[in-house]
mmCIF file of C-alpha atoms in Angstrom:
data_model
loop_
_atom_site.group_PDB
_atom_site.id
_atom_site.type_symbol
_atom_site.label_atom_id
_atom_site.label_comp_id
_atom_site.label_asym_id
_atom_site.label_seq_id
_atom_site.Cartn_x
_atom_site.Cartn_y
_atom_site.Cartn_z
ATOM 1 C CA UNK Q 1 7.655 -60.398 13.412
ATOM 2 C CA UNK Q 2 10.151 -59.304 11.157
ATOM 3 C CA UNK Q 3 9.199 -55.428 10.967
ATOM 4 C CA UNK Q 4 11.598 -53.062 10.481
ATOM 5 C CA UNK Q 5 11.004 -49.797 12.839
ATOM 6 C CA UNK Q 6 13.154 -47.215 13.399
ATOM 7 C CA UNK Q 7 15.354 -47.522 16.959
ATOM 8 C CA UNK Q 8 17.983 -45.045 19.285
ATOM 9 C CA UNK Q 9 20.716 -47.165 20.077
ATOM 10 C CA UNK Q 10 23.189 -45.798 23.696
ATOM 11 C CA UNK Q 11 26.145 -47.639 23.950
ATOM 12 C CA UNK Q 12 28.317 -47.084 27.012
ATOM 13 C CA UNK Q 13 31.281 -48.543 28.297
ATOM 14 C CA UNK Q 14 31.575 -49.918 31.481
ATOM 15 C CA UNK Q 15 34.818 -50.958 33.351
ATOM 16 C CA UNK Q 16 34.443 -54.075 35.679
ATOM 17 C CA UNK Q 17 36.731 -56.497 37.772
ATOM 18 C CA UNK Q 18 36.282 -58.891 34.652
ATOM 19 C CA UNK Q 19 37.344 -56.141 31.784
ATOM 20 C CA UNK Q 20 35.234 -54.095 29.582
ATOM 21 C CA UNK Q 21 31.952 -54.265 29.092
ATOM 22 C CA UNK Q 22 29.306 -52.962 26.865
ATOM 23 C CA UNK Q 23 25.538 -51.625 27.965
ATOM 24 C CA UNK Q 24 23.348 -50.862 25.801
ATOM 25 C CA UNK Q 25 20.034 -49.731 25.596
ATOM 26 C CA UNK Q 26 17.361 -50.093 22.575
ATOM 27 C CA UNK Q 27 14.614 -47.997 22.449
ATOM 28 C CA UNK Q 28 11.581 -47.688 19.639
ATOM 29 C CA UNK Q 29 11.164 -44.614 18.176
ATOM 30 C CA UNK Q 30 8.358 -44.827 15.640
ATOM 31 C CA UNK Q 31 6.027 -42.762 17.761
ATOM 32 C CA UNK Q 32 8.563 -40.117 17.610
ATOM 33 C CA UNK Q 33 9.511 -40.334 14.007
ATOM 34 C CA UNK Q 34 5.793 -40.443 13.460
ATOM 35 C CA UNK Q 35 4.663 -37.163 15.244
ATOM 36 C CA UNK Q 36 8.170 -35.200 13.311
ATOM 37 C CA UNK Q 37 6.720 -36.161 10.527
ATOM 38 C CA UNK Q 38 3.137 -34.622 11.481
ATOM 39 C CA UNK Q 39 4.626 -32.063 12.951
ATOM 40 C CA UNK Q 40 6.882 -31.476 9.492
ATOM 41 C CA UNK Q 41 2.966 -31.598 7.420
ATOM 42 C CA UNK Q 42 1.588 -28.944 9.764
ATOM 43 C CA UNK Q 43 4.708 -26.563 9.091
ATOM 44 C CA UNK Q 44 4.327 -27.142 5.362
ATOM 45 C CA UNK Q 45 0.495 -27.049 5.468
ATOM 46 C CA UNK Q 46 0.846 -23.829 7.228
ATOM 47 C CA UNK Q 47 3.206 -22.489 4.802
ATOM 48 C CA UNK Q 48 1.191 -23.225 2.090
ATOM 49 C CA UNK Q 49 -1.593 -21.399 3.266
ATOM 50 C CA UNK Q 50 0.697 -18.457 4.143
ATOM 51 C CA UNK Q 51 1.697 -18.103 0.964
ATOM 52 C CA UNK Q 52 -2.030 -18.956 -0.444
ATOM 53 C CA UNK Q 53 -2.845 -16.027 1.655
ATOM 54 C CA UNK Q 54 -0.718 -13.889 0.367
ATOM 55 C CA UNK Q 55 -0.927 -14.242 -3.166
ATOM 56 C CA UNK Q 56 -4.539 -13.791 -2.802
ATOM 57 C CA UNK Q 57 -4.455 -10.566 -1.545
ATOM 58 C CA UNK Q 58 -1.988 -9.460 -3.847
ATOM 59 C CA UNK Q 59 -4.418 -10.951 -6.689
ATOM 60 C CA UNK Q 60 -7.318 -9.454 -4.438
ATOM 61 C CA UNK Q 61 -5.429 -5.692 -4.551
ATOM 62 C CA UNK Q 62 -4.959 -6.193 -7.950
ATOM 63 C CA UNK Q 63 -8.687 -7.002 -8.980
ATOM 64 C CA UNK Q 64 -10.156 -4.804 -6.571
ATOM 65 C CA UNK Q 65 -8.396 -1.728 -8.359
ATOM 66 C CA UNK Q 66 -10.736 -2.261 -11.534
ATOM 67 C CA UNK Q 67 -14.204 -2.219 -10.760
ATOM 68 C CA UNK Q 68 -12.809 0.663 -7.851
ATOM 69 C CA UNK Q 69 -11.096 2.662 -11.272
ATOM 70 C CA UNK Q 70 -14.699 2.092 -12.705
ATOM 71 C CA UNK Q 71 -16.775 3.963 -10.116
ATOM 72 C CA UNK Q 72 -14.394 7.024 -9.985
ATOM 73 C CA UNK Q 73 -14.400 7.078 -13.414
ATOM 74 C CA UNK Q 74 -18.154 6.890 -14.169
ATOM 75 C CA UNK Q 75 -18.835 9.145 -10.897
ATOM 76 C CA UNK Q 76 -16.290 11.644 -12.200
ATOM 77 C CA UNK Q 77 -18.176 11.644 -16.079
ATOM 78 C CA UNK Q 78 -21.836 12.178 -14.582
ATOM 79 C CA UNK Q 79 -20.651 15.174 -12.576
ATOM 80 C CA UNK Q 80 -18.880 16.715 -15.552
ATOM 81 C CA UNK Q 81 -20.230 18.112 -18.840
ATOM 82 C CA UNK Q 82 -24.030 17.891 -20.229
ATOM 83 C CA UNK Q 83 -25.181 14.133 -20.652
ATOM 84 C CA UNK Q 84 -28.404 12.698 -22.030
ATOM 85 C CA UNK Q 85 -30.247 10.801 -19.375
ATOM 86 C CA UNK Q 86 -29.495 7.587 -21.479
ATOM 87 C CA UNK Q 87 -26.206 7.708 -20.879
ATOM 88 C CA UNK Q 88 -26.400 9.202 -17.153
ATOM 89 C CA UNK Q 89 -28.581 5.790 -17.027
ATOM 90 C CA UNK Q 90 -25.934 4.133 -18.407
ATOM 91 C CA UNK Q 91 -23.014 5.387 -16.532
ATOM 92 C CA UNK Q 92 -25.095 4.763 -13.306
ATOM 93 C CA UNK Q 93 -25.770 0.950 -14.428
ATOM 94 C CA UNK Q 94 -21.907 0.690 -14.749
ATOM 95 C CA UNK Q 95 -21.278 2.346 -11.448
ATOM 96 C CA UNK Q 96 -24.033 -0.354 -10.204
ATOM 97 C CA UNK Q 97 -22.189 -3.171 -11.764
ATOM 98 C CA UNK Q 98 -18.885 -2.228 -10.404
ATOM 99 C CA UNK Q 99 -19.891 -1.944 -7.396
ATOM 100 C CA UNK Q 100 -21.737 -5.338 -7.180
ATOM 101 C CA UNK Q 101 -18.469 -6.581 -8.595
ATOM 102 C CA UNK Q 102 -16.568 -5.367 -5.819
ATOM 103 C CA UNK Q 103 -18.713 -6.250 -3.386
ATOM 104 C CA UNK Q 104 -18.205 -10.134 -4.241
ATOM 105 C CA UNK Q 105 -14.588 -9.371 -4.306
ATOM 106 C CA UNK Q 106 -14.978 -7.915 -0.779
ATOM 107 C CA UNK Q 107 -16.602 -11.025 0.149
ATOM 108 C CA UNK Q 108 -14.069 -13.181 -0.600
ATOM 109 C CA UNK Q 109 -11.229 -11.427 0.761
ATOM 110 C CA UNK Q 110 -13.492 -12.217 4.452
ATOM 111 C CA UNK Q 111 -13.622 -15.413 3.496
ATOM 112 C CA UNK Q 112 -10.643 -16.478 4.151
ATOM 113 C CA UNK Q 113 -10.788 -19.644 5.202
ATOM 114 C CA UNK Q 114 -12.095 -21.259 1.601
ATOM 115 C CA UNK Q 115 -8.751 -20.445 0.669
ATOM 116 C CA UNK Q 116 -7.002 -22.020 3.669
ATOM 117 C CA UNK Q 117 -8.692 -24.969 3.313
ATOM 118 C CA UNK Q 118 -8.365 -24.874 -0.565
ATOM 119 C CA UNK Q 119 -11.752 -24.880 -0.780
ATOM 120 C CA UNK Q 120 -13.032 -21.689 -3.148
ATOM 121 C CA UNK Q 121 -17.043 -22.046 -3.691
ATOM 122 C CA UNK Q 122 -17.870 -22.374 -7.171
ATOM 123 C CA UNK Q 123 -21.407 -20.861 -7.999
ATOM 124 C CA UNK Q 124 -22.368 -22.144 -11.634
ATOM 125 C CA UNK Q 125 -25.451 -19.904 -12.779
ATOM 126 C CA UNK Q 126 -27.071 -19.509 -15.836
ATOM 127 C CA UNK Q 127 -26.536 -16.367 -17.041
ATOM 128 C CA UNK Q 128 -26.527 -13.840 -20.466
ATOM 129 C CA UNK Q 129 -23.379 -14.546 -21.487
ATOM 130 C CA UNK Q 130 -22.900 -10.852 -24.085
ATOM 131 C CA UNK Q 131 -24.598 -8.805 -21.485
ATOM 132 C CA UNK Q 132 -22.228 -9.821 -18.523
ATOM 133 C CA UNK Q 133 -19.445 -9.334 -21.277
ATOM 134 C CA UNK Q 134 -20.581 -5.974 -21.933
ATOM 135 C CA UNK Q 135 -20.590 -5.043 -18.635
ATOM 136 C CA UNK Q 136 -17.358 -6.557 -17.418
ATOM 137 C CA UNK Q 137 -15.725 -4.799 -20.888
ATOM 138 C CA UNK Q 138 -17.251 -1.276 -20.260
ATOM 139 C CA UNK Q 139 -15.538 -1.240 -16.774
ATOM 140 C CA UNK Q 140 -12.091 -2.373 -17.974
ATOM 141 C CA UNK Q 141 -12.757 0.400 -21.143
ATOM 142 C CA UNK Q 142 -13.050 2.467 -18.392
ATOM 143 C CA UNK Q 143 -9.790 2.320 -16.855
ATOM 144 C CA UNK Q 144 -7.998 2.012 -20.271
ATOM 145 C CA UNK Q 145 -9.058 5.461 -21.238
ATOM 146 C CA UNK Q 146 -7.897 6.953 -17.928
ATOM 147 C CA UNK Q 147 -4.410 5.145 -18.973
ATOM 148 C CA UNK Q 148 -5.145 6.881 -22.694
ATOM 149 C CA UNK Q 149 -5.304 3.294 -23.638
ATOM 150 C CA UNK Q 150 -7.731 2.424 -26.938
ATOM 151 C CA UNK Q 151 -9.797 -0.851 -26.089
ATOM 152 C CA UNK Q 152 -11.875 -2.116 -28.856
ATOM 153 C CA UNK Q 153 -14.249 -5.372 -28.438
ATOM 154 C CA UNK Q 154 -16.247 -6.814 -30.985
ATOM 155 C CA UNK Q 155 -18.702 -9.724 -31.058
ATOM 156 C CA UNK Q 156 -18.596 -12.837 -33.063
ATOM 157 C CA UNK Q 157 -22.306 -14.242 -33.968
ATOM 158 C CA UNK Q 158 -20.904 -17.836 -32.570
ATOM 159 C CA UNK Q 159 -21.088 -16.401 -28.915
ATOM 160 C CA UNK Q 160 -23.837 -18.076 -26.937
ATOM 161 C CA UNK Q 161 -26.541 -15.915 -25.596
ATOM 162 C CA UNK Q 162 -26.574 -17.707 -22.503
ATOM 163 C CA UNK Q 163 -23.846 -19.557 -20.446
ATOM 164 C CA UNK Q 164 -23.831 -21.741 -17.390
ATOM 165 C CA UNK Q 165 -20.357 -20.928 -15.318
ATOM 166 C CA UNK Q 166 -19.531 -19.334 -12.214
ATOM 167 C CA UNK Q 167 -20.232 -15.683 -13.515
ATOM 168 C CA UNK Q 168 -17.483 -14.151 -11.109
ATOM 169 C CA UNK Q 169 -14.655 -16.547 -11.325
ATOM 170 C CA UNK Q 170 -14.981 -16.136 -15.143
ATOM 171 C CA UNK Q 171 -15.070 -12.055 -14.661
ATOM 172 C CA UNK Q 172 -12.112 -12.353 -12.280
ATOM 173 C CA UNK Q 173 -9.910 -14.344 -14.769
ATOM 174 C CA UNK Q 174 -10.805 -11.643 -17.655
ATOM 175 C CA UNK Q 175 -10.075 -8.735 -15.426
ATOM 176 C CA UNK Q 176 -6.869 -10.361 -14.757
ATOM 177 C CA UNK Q 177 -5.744 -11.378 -18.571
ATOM 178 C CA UNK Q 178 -6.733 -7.900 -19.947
ATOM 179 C CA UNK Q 179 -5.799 -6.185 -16.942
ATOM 180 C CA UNK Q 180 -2.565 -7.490 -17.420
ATOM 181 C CA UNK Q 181 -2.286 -6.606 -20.977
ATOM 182 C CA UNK Q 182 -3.344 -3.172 -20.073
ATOM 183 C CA UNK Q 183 -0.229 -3.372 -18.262
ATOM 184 C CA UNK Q 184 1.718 -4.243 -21.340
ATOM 185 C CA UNK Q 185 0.936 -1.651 -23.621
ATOM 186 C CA UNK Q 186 0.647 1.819 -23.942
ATOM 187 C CA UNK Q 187 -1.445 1.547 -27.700
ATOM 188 C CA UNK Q 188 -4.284 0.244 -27.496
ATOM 189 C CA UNK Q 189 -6.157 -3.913 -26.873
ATOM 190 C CA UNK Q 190 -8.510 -5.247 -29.051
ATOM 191 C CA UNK Q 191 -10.578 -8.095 -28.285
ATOM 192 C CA UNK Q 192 -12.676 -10.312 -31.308
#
C-alpha cells in the first residue's frame, strides 16, 4: 500500500553448482521499534518521577524546618521568663498553627503518588487573607530571630480581607521565597 515501516534485512551468501547466490530474508519490525519506544517512555517517565521525588523531599526538608523552628522556639519562650497570659495565649496559638502547618506538610510527603502522577490536589478555600498572613509571618519571625535576623512586615490598606486560593500552597511558596532570603542575609527582611 505504499507504507513505509521499518524492516531487518540478513543477507547471506550462498555458493552453488551455478555460482553465487544471494538469500535474503525481510522481516517487519514495527512491533519491535514500537515497544523500544514504550519501553524508552517508561524509563524517562520513571526518571522523571525519580527526580520529582527527590526534589520534593528536598523542598519537603526544607519547608518542614520552619513551622518545626517555630514550635521549639515558641515552646522554648513559654517555659522561660514571666509572660502575661495574652501572650502565653499567643505563643500557644502559634505553636497551634505550626503545628497544623506541619501536619499538612506531613501529609503530603505520604502522598506520594500526586506527585508521581503529577497530580498535586489544589484545595481553593475562602479564607482571611491578613490573619493567615499574620500567622504564616509570626512563624518565619520566629526563626529569623533565632538567626539574629530583624524581620519587619507591614500592611498595605489595599490587601483584601478575604481571599479564595489554596491557603497552603500559597503558605508553602512564602515560606520558601522568605525562607530563602533568610538565607541571604545576615541584616535583617522587610516585607510592605
Amino acid at each position: 500500500d505504499g507504507k513505509e515501516i521499518p524492516i531487518d534485512i540478513n543477507l547471506s551468501p550462498i555458493k552453488t553448482s551455478e555460482g553465487l547466490l544471494i538469500s535474503s530474508s525481510i522481516i517487519d519490525i514495527s512491533s519491535q521499534k514500537e515497544e523500544a519506544s514504550i519501553l524508552k517512555k517508561e524509563r524517562f517517565d520513571a526518571y522523571s518521577a525519580s527526580h520529582a521525588k527527590t526534589n520534593f523531599l528536598a523542598n519537603m526538608s526544607h519547608e518542614i524546618r520552619t513551622p518545626l523552628t517555630a514550635i521549639i522556639g515558641f515552646s522554648e519562650l513559654m517555659s522561660q521568663g514571666s509572660y502575661t497570659d495574652s501572650e502565653k495565649n499567643l505563643f500557644a496559638e502559634r505553636i497551634r498553627s505550626s503545628g497544623k502547618h506541619l501536619n499538612q506538610l506531613v501529609n503530603d510527603i505520604l502522598d506520594l503518588t500526586k506527585i508521581e502522577a503529577g497530580m498535586a490536589e489544589v484545595n481553593i478555600t475562602r479564607f482571611p487573607f491578613i490573619d493567615e498572613l499574620t500567622d504564616t509571618f509570626a512563624n518565619l519571625e520566629a526563626q529569623a530571630t533565632g538567626k539574629g535576623i530583624n524581620f519587619n512586615v507591614t500592611y498595605g490598606d489595599y490587601l483584601p480581607l478575604f481571599v479564595e486560593s489554596d491557603f497552603t500552597r500559597l503558605n508553602q511558596v512564602l515560606i520558601n521565597i522568605i525562607g530563602n532570603a533568610m538565607d541571604s542575609t545576615h541584616y535583617g527582611l522587610t516585607f510592605g
